[in-house]
Short mmCIF file of C-alpha atoms in Angstrom, two decimals:
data_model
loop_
_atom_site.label_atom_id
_atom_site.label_comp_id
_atom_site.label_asym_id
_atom_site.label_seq_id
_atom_site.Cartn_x
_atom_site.Cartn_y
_atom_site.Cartn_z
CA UNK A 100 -11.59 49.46 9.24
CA UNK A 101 -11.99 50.11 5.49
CA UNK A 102 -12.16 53.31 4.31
CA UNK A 103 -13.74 53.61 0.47
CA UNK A 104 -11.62 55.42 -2.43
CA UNK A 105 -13.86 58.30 -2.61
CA UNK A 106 -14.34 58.96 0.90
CA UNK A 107 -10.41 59.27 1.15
CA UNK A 108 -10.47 61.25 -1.90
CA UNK A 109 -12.89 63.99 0.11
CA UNK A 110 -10.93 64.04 3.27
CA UNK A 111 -8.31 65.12 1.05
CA UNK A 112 -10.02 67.99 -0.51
CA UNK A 113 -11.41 68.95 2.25
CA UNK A 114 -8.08 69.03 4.26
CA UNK A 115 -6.25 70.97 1.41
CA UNK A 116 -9.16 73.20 1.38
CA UNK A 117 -8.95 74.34 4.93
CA UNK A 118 -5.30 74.32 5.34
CA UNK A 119 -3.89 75.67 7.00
CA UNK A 120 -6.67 75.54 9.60
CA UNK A 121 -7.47 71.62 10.44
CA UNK A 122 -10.29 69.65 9.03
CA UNK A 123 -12.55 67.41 10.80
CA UNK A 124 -15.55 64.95 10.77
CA UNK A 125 -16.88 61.69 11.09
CA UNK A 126 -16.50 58.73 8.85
CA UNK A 127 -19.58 56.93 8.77
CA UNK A 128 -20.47 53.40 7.26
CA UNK A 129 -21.50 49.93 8.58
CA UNK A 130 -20.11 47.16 9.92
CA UNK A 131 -16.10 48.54 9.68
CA UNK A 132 -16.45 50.01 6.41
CA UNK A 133 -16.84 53.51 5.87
CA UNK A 134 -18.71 54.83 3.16
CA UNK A 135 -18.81 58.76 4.00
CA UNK A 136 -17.28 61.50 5.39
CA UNK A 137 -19.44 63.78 7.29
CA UNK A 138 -17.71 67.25 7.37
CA UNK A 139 -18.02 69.54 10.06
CA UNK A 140 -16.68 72.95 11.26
CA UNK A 141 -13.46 73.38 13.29
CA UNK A 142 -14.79 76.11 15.24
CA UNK A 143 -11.57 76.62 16.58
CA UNK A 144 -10.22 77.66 13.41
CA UNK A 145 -6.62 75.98 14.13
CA UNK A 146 -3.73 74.81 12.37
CA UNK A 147 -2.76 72.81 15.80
CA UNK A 148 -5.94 71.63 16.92
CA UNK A 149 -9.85 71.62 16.61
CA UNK A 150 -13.04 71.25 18.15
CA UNK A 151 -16.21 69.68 16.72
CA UNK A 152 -19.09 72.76 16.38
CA UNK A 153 -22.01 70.91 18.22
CA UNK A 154 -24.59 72.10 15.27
CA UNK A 155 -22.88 69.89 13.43
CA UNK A 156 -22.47 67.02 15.71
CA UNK A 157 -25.85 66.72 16.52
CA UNK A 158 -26.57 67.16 12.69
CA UNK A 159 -23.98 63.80 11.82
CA UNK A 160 -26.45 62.04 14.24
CA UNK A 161 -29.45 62.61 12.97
CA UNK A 162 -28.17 61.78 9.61
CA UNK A 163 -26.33 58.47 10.51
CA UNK A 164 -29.33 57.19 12.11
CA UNK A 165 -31.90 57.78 9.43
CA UNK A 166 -29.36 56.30 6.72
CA UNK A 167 -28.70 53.21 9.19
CA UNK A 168 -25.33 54.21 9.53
CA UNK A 169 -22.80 54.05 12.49
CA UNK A 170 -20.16 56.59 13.31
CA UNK A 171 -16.88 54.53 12.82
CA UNK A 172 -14.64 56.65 13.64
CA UNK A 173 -13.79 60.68 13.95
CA UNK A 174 -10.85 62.04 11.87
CA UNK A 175 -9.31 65.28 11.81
CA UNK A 176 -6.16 67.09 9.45
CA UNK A 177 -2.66 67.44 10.79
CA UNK A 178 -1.82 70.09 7.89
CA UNK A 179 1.80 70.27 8.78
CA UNK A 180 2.85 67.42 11.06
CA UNK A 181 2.43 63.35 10.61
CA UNK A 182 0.08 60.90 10.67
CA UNK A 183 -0.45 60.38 14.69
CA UNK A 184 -1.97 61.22 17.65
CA UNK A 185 -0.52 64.42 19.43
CA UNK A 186 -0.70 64.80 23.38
CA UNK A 187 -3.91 66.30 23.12
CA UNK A 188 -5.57 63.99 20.45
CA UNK A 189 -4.83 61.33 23.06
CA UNK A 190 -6.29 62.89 25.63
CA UNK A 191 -9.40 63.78 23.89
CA UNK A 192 -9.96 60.28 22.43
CA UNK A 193 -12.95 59.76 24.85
CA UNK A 194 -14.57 56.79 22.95
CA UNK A 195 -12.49 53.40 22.79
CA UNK A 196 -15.53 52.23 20.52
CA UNK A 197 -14.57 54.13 17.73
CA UNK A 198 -11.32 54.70 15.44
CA UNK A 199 -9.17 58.17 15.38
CA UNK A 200 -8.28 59.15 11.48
CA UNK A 201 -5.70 61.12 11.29
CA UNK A 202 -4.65 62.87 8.01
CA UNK A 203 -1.71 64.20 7.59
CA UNK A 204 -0.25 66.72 4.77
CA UNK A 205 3.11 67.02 5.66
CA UNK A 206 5.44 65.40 3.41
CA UNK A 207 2.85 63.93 1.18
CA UNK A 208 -0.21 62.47 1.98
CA UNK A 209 -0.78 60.39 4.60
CA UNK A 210 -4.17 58.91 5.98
CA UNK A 211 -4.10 56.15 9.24
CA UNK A 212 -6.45 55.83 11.79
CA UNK A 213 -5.66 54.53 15.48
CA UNK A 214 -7.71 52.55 18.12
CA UNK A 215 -7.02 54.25 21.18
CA UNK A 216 -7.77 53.10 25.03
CA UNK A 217 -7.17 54.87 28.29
CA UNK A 218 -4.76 57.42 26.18
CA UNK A 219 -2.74 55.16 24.46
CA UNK A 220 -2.48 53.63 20.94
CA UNK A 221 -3.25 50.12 21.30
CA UNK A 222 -3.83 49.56 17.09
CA UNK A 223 -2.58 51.31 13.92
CA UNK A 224 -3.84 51.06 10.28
CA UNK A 225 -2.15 52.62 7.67
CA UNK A 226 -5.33 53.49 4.76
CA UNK A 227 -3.72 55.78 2.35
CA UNK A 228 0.13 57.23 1.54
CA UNK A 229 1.10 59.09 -1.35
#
């Protein structure tokens, strides 16, 4: 999966913005480039994990269909921990059809996403490290 410059530079903002709380969305595009970030609300309002608020779920839907666009993958912040899946982000990686972005603050900037099956990694990219 590609992600486009600008859609990593969002994530970013948006993930230094609601630190220390974690950011989430869905990276939309076609084919397995993404060309937006669709922001929604961590409704759980943690720095250790979040939830989707459905509003906003249905809402990505509604808008990736009338743009022709396919959710690619879902990412969320790790504000002070690395770049990978915890227990519970395996777990709740439901959908072996799409990617898992995870960005990570701690100790720079770090932005990979993860294929995961049957709650295990089966395929890293690394997208962005400063």
């Amino acid at each position: 999966m590609t992600i486009l410059q600008h859609v990593i530079d969002e994530m970013i903002a948006q993930a230094q913005k609601d630190a220390p709380c974690e950011s989430c969305g869905y990276l939309l595009g076609q084919g397995d480039t993404v060309t937006e970030n669709y922001w929604m609300e961590n409704i759980d309002h943690s720095s250790e994990h979040f939830s989707f608020a459905p509003r906003d779920q249905f809402a990505a839907l509604k808008y990736a269909r009338s743009q022709g666009l396919k959710i690619l993958a879902n990412w969320h912040s790790h504000p002070a921990s690395p770049s990978r899946p915890s227990q519970e982000d395996l777990r709740l990686a439901n959908d072996p059809t799409i990617r898992y972005a995870i960005l990570s603050l701690h100790e720079g900037i770090h932005l990979n996403s993860f294929a995961i099956k049957g709650g295990e990694v089966v395929d890293k990219q690394i997208h962005y490290e400063l």
